[in-house]
Coordinates of C-alpha atoms in Angstrom, one line a residue:
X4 CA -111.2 -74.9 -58.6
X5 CA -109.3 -78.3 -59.7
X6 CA -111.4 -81.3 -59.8
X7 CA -109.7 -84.8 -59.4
X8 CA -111.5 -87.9 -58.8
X9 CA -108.9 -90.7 -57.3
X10 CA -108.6 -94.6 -56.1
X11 CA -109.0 -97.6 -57.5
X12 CA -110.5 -98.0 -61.2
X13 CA -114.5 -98.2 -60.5
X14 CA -114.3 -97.3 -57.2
X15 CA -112.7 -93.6 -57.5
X16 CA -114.1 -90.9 -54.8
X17 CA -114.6 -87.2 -55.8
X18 CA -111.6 -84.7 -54.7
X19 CA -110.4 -81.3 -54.8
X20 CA -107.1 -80.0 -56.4
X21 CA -105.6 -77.0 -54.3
X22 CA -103.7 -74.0 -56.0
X23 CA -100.3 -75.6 -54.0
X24 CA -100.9 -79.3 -55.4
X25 CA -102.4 -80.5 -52.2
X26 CA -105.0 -83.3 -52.9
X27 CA -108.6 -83.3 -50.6
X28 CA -110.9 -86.1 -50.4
X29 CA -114.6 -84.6 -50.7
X30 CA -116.3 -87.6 -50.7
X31 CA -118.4 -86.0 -46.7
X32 CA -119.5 -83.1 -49.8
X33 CA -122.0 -86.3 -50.6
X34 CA -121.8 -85.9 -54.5
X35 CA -119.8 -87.0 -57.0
X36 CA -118.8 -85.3 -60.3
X37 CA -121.7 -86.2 -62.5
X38 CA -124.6 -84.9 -65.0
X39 CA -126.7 -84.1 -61.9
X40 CA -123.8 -82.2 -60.6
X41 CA -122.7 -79.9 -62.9
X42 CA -126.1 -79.4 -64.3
X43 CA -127.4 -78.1 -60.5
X44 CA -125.5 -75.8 -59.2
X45 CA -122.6 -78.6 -58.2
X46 CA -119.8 -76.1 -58.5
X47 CA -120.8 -73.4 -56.3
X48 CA -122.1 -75.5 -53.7
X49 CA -119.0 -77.5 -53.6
X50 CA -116.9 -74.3 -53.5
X51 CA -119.5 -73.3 -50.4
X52 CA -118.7 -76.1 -48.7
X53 CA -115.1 -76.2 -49.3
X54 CA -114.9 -73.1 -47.4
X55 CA -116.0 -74.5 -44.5
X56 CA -114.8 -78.1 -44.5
X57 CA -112.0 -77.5 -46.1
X58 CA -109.6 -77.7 -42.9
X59 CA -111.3 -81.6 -41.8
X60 CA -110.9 -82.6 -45.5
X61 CA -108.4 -85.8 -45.8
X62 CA -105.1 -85.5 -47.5
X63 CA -104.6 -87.8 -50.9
X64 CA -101.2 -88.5 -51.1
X65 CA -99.8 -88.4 -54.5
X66 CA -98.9 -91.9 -55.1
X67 CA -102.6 -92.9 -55.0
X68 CA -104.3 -92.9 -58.6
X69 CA -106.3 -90.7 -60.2
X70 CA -109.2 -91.9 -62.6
X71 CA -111.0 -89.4 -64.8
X72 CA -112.4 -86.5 -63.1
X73 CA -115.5 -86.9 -63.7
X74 CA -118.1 -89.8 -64.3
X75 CA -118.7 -91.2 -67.6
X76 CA -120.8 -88.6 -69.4
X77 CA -123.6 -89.1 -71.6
X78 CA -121.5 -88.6 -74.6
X79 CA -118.0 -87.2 -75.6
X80 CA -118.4 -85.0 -79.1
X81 CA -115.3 -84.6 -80.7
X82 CA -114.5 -82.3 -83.5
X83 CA -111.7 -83.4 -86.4
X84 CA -109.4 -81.6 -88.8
X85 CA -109.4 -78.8 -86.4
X86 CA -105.9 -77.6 -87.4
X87 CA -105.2 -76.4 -90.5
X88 CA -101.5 -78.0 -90.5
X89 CA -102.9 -81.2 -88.9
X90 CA -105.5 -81.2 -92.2
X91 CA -102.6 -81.1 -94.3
X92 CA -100.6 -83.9 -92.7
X93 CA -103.9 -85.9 -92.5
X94 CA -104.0 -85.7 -96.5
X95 CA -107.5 -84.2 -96.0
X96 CA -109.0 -80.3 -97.4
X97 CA -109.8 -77.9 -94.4
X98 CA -113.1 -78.1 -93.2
X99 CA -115.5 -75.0 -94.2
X100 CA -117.4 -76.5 -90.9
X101 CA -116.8 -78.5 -87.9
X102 CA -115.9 -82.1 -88.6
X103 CA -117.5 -84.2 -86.0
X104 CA -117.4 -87.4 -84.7
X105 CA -118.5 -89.4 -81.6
X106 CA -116.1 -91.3 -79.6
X107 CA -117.4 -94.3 -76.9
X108 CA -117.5 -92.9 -73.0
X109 CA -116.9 -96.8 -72.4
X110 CA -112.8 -95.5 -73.7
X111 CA -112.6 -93.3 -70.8
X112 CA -109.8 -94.0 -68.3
X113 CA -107.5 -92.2 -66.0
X114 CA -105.4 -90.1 -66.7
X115 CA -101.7 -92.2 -66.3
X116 CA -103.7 -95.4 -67.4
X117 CA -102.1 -97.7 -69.4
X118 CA -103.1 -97.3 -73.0
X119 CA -103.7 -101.0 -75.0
X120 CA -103.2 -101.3 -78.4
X121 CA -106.2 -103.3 -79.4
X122 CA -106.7 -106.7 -81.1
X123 CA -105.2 -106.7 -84.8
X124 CA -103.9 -103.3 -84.4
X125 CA -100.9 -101.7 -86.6
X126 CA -101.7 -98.2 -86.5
X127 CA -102.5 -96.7 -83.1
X128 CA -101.9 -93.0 -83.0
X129 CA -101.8 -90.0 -80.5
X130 CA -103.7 -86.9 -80.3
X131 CA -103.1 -84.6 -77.5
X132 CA -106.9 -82.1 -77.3
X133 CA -108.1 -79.3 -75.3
X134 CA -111.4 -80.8 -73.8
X135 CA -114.2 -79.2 -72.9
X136 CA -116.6 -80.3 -70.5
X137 CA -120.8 -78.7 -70.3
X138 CA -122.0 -77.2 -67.2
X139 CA -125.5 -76.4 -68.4
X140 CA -127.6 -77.9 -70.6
X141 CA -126.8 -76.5 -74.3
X142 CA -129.4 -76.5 -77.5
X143 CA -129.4 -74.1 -79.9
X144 CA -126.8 -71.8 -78.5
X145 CA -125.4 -68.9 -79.8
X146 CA -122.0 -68.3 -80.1
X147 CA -121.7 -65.3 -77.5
X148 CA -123.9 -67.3 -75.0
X149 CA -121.5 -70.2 -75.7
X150 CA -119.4 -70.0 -72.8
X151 CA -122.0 -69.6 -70.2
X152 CA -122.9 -73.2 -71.2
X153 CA -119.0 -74.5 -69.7
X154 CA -118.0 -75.8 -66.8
X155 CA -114.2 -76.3 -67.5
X156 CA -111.6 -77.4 -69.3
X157 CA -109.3 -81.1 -69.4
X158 CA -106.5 -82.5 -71.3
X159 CA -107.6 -84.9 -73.2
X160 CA -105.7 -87.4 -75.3
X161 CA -107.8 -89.0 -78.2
X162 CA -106.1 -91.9 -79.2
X163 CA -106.9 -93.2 -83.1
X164 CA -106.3 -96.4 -84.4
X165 CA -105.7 -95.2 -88.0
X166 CA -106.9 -98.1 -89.9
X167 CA -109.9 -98.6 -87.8
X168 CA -110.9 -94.7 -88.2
X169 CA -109.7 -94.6 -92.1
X170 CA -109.4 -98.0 -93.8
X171 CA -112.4 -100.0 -92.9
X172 CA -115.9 -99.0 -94.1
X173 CA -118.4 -96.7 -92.3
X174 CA -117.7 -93.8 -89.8
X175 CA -114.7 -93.0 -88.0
X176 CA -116.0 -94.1 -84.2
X177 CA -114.5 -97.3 -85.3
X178 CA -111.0 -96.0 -85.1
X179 CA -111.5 -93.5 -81.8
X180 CA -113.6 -96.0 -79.7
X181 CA -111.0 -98.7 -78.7
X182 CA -111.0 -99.3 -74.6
X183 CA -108.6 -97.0 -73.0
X184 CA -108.6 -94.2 -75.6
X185 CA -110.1 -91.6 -74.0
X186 CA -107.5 -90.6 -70.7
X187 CA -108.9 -87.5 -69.4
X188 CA -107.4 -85.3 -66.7
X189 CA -105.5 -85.2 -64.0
X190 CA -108.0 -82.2 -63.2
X191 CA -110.7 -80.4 -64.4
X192 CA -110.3 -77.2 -64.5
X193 CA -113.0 -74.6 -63.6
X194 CA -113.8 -72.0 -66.4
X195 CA -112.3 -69.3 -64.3
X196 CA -109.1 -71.1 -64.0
X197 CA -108.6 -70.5 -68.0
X198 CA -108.3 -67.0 -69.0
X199 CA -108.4 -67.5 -72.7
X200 CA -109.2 -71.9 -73.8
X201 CA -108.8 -70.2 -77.6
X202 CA -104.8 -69.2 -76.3
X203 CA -103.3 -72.8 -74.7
X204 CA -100.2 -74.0 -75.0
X205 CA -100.0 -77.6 -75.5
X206 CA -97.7 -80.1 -76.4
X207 CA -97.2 -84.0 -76.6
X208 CA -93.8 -86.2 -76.5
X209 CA -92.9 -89.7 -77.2
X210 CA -90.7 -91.7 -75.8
X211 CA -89.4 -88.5 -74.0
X212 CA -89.7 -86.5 -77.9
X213 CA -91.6 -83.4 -78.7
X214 CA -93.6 -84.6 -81.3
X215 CA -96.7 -82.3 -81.0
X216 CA -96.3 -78.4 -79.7
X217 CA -99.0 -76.0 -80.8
X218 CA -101.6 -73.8 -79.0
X219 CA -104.9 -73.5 -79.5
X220 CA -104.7 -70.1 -81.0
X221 CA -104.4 -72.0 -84.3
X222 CA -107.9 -73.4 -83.9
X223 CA -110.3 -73.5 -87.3
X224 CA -113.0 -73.4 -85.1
X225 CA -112.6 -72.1 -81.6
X226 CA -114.6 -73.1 -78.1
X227 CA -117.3 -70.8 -78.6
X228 CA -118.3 -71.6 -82.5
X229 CA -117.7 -76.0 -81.6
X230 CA -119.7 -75.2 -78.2
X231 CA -122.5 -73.4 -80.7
X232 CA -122.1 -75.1 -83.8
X233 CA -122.5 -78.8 -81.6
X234 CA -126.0 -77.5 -79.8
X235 CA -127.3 -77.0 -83.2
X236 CA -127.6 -80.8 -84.3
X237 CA -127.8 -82.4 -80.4
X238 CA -128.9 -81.4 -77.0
X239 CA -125.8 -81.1 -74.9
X240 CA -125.9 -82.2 -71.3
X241 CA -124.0 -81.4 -68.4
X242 CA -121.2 -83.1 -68.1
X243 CA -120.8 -84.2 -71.6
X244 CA -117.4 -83.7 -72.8
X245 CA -116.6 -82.3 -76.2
X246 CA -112.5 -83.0 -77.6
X247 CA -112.1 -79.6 -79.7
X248 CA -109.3 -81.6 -82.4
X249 CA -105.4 -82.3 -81.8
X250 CA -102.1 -79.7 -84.3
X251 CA -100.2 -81.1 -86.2
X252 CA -97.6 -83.7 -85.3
X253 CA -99.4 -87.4 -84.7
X254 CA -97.8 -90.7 -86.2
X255 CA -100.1 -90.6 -89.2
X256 CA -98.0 -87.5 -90.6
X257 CA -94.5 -88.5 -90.2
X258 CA -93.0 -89.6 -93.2
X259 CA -92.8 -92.9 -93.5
X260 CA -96.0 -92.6 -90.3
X261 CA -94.9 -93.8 -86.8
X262 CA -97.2 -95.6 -84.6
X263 CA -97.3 -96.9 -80.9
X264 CA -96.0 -100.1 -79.9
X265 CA -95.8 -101.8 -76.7
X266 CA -93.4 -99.9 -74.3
X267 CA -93.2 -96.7 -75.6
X268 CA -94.3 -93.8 -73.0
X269 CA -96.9 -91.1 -74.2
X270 CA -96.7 -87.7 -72.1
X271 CA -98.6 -84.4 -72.7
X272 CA -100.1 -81.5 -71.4
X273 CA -102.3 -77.9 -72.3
X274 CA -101.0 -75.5 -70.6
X275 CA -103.3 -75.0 -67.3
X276 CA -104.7 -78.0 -67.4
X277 CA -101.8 -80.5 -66.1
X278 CA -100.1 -83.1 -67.5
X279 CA -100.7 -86.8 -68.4
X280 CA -98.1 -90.1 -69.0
X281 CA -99.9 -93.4 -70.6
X282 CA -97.4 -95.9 -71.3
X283 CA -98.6 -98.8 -74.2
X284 CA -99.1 -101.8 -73.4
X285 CA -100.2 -104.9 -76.1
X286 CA -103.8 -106.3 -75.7
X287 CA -103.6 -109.3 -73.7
X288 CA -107.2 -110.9 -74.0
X289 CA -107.6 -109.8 -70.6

């Protein structure tokens, strides 16, 4: 099952993706894709329902926009250096354990939103991740129970403003946190949609260039050691999403580095999982 939530920004309604890119409003379900939801059973009693109601279910037409697909979470995890090659370009040694790093829920968008470079920004970069997103609550989980703790899988790009994140003093939720940096979606994708998360194609272009094509076969750490290795230092709720780190190719590695300006046109994908356009646009004061 593909989950979409669509409309305008703040008021999106839950919604159903089918296999032939037909878009269903399941608002009548009476539940919308939150902690409570994924944590109780939310999937299979949507997918119960579905099959029954499907047929009275209205049509979303695809010119209507889609927000995140799911509500703001209590916290999205991410995990950096998670590619050996992106390491290297990053100038930094690879980790002997996960990197991680928190970035603001309050960054989530949808996912063709408009990215803004923020206030005083030189240096805003790309980073196209394989997302995952908890469907039971996870502490202290072993790596073969791992899994059993996921609800899906979204394409996720974590934008960085470099100097923020590397530059300035302290942590590097500075540099990750910046409104708009967190477009998730179109879809979630239910667990059994993905054979294999640790075998995904994905890519990223700009301005209509390859600049990012790996697969997640190159992981450090794959799903089920992040999913693990996370639950050991937090509780993990449903819902919460964790970004499992972004191969090689963002602006910080190009030689000399190549950032976003206004006007340039960000599309990527995972393979799976959809695709996603944000196009930059300066911060306005707005």
């Amino acid at each position: 099952m593909k989950l979409i939530r669509f409309g305008e920004v703040g008021k999106e309604k839950p919604g159903v993706q089918l296999e032939n890119g037909t878009r269903l409003d399941v608002s009548a379900f009476g539940r919308d894709y939150n902690e409570d939801f994924f944590g109780t059973d939310g999937l299979v009693q949507l997918k119960d329902w579905l099959a029954k109601n499907e047929s009275s279910c209205p049509r979303v037409d695809n010119s209507v926009r889609l927000g995140a697909p799911l509500v703001r979470p209590s916290k999205i995890v991410c995990v950096g250096l998670n590619y050996a090659k992106h390491a290297a370009e990053s100038g930094m040694a690879v980790p002997k354990e996960p990197v991680l790093f928190f970035k603001a829920t309050s960054a989530i968008v949808g996912p063709n939103d408009d990215v803004v470079i923020p206030k005083g920004s030189q240096k805003t970069d790309w980073e196209v991740e394989l997302a995952v997103v908890i469907g039971k609550k996870a502490s202290y989980v072993s790596e073969a129970d791992a899994l059993d703790h996921v609800a899906g899988y979204v394409l996720h790009n974590d934008y960085s403003e470099r100097a923020f994140q590397i530059e300035r003093e302290g942590q590097w939720v500075k540099g990750k946190s910046c409104d708009t940096f967190a477009p998730v979606g179109p879809f979630i994708a239910t667990k059994d949609e993905i054979k294999d998360p640790n075998n995904l194609h994905l890519w990223l272009k700009l301005n209509g260039e390859t600049v990012q094509d790996s697969s997640t076969s190159d992981f450090i750490f794959n799903v089920q050691e992040v999913v693990s290795y996370i639950s050991q230092f937090m509780t993990l709720l449903p819902g919460d999403i964790i970004s499992t780190g972004t191969p090689f190719g963002v602006g910080l590695g190009f030689n000399p580095p190549k950032y976003l300006k206004a006007g340039d046109v960000v599309e990527l994908g995972i393979e799976g999982l959809g695709t996603s356009k944000q196009t930059a646009k300066a911060y306005s004061g707005k």
